[in-house]
Short mmCIF file of C-alpha atoms and ligand atoms in Angstrom, two decimals:
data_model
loop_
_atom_site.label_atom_id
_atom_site.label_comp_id
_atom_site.label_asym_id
_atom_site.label_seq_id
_atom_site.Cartn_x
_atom_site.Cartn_y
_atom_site.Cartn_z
CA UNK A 115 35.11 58.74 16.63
CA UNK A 116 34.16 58.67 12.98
CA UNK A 117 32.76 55.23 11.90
CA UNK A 118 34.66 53.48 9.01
CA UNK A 119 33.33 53.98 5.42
CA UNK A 120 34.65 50.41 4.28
CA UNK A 121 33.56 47.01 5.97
CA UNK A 122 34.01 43.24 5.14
CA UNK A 123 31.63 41.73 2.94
CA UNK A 124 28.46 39.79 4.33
CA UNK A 125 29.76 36.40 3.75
CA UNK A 126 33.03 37.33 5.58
CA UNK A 127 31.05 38.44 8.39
CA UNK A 128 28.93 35.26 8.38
CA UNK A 129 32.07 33.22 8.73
CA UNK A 130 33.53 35.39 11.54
CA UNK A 131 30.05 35.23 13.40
CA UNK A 132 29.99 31.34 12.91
CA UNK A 133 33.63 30.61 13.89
CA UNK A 134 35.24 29.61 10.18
CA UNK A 135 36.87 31.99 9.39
CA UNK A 136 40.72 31.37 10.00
CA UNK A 137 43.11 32.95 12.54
CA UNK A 138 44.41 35.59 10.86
CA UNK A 139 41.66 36.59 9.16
CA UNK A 140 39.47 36.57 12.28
CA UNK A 141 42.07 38.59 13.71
CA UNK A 142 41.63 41.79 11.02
CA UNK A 143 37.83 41.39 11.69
CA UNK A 144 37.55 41.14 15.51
CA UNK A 145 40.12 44.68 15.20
CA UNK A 146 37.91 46.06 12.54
CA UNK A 147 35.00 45.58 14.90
CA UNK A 148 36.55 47.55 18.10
CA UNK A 149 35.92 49.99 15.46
CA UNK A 150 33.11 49.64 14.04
CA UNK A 151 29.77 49.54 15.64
CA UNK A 152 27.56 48.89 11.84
CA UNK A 153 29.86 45.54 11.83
CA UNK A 154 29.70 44.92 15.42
CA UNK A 155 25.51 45.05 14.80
CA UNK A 156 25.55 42.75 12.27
CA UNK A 157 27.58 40.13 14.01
CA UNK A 158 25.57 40.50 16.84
CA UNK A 159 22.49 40.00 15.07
CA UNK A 160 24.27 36.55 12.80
CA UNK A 161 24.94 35.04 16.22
CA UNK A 162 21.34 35.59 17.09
CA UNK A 163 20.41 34.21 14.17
CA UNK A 164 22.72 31.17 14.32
CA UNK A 165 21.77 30.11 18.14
CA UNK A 166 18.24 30.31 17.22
CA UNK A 167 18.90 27.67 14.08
CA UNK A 168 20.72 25.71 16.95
CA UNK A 169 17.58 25.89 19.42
CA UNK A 170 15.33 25.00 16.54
CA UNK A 171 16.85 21.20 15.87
CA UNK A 172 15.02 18.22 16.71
CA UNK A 173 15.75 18.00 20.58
CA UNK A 174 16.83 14.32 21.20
CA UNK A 175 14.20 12.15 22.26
CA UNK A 176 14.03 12.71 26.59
CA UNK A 177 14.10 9.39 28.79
CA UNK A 178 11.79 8.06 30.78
CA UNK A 179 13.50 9.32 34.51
CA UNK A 180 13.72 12.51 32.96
CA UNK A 181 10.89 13.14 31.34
CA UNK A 182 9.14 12.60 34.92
CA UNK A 183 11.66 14.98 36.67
CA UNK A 184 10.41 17.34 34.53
CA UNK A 185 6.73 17.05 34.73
CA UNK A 186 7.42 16.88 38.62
CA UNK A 187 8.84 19.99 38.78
CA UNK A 188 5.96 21.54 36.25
CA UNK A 189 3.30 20.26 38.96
CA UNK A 190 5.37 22.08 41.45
CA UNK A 191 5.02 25.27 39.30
CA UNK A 192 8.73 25.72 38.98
CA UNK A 193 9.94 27.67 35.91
CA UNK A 194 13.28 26.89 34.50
CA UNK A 195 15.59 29.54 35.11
CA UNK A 196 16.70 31.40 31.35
CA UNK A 197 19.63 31.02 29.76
CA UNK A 198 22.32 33.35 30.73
CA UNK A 199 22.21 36.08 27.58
CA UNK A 200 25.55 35.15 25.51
CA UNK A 201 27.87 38.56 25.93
CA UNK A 202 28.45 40.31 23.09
CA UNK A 203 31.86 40.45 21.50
CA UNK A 204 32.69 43.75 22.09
CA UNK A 205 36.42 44.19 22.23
CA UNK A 206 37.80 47.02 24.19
CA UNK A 207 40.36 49.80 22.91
CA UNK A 208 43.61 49.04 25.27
CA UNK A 209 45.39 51.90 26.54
CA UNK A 210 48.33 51.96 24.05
CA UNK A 211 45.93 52.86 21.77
CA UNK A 212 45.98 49.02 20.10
CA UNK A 213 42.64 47.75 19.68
CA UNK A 214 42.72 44.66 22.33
CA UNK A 215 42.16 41.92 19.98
CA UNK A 216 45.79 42.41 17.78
CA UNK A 217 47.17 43.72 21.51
CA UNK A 218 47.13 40.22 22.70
CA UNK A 219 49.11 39.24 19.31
CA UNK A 220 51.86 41.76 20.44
CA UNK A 221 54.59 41.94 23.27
CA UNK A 222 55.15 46.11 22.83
CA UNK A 223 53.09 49.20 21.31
CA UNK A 224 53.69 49.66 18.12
CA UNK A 225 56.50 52.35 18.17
CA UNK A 226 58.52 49.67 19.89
CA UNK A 227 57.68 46.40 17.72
CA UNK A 228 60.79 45.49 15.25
CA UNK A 229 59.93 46.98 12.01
CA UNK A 230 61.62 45.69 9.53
CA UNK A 231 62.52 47.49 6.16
CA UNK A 232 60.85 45.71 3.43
CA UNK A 233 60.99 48.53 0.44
CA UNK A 234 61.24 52.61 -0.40
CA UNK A 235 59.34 53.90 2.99
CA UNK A 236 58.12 50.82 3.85
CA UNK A 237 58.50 48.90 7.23
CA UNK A 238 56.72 45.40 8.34
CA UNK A 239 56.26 43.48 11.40
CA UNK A 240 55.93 39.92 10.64
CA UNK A 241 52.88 38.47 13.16
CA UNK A 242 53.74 34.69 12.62
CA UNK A 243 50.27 33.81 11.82
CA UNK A 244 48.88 31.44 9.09
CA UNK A 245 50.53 28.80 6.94
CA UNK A 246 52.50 29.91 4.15
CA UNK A 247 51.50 31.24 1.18
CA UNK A 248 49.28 33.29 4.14
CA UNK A 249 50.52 36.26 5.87
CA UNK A 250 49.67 38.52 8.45
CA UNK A 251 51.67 41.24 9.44
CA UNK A 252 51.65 44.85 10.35
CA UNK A 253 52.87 47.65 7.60
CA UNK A 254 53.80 50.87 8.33
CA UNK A 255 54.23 53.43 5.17
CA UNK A 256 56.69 56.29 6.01
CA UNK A 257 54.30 59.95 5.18
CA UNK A 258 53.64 59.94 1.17
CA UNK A 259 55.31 56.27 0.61
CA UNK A 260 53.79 54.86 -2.40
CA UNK A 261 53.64 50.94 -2.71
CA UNK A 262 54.51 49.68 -5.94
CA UNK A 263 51.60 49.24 -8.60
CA UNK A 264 49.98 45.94 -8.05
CA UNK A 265 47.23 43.27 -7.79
CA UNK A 266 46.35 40.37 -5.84
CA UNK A 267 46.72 36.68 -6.79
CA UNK A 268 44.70 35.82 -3.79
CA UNK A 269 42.58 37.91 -1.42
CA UNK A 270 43.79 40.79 0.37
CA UNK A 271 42.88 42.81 3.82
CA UNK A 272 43.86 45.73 5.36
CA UNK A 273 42.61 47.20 8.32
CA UNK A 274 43.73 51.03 8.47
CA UNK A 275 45.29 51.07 12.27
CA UNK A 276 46.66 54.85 12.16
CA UNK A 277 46.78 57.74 9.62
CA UNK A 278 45.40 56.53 6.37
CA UNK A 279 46.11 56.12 2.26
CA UNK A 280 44.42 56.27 -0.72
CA UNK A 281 44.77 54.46 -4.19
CA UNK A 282 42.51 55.78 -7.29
CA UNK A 283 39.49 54.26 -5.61
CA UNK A 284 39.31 56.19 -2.25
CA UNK A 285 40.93 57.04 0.86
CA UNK A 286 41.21 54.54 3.55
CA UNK A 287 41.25 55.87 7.15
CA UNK A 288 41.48 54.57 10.80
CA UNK A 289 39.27 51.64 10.66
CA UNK A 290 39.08 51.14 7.81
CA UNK A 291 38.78 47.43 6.31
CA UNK A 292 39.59 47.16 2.72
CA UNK A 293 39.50 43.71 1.00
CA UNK A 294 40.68 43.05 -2.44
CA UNK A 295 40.67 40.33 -4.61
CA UNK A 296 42.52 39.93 -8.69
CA UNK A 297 40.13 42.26 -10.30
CA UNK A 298 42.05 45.10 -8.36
CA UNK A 299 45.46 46.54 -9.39
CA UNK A 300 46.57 49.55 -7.68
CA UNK A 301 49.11 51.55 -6.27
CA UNK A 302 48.10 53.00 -2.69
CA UNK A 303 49.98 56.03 -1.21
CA UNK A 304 50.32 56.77 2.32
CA UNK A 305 48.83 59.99 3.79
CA UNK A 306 51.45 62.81 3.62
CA UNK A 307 50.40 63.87 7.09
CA UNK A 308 51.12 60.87 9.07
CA UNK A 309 51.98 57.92 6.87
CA UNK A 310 50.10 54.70 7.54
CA UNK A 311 50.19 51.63 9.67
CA UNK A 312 48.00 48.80 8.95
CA UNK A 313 47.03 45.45 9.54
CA UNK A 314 47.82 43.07 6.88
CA UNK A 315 46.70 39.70 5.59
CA UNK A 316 46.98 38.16 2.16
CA UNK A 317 47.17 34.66 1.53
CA UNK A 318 49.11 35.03 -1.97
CA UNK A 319 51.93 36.85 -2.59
CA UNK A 320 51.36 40.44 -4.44
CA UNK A 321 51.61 40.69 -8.34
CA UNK A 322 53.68 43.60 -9.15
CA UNK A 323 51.93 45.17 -12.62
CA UNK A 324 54.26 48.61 -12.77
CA UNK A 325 56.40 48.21 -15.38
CA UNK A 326 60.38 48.61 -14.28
CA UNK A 327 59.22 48.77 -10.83
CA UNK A 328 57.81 44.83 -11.25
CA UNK A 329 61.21 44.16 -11.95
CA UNK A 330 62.72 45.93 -8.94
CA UNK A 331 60.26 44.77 -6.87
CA UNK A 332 59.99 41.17 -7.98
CA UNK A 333 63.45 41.06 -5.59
CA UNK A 334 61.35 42.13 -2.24
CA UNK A 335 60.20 39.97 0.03
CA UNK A 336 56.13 40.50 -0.06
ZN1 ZN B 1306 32.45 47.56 9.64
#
């Protein structure tokens, strides 16, 4: 499998390692990882990092009782036995194709969620995740469906789940993890192969910027 080309920034990756981050962003990373192995590295390595800042706090002062227990057992030349090594979060692929981590978010494959028509070409699936103004939800772009010119008031992430798109910056394909902030305005396309589905969290609504179509757009739901 090709690796993706576009990853979360370090500081997401931090707060995904450490447990911050919230649910539905967690939920785009722990899917980007299934594929991703340079990500899945350097949350291995964070963790690693963040137990050994744990081990490395003042220990609380040991008692008396215990503190005797435990020289007993050194005269007796027992070794403690070591710490069971923490398993590595390595999500599987399920068998639908889904990546596990959004599978257990989901009661059918894809093909048979209820997509819901949101614009031109356009179809969502509404995951319930988040308090409003944050969303997460699947999109699925019909083959060459352009999404109206926009930016972001907020952040935005997409996770490329099948075929791809590209705006003027690149081309986004399985794997994929794209975040953008208000410094981007764009207007992605779906491939013209396959279309696109992706995984979708923003916790603002869009900003349409295109002219007449911010004015027929302002009347979608985003
Ligand atoms: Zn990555």
């Amino acid at each position: 499998m090709i690796e993706p080309k576009y990853h979360p920034g370090e500081e997401i990756l931090l707060d995904y390692a450490d447990g911050s981050l919230a649910e539905p962003a967690a939920l785009v990373v722990a899917t980007h990882l299934t594929f991703c192995p340079w990500c899945r590295r350097q949350v291995a390595e964070l963790e690693a990092i963040g137990g050994a800042l744990l081990e490395d706090e003042a220990p609380e002062p040991l008692s008396p009782e215990c503190l005797s227990a435990m020289m007993a057992r050194l005269d007796q030349g027992s070794c403690p036995e070591p710490e069971a090594a923490r398993p590595l979060r390595l999500p599987s692929i399920d068998l639908l194709g889904v990546p596990q981590p959004l599978r257990s978010y989901l009661d059918a494959p894809l093909s048979a969620l209820d997509w819901r028509p949101v614009a031109r070409g356009m179809e969502e699936v509404d995951l319930g995740l988040g308090r409003a103004p944050v969303r997460a939800r699947l999109l699925r772009l019909r083959a060459g469906a352009v999404v109206p010119r926009h930016t972001h008031c907020g952040l935005e992430m997409n996770l490329v789940l099948a075929g791809g798109y590209h705006d003027q910056r690149g081309s986004y394909r399985l794997g994929d993890l794209v975040v953008d902030d208000d410094s981007v305005d764009h207007r992605p396309v779906a491939e013209r192969g396959n279309g696109c589905v992706c995984l979708n969290v923003t916790d603002a609504p869009l900003q349409m910027t295109g002219g007449i179509r911010r004015f027929i757009t302002q009347r979608l739901r985003w």
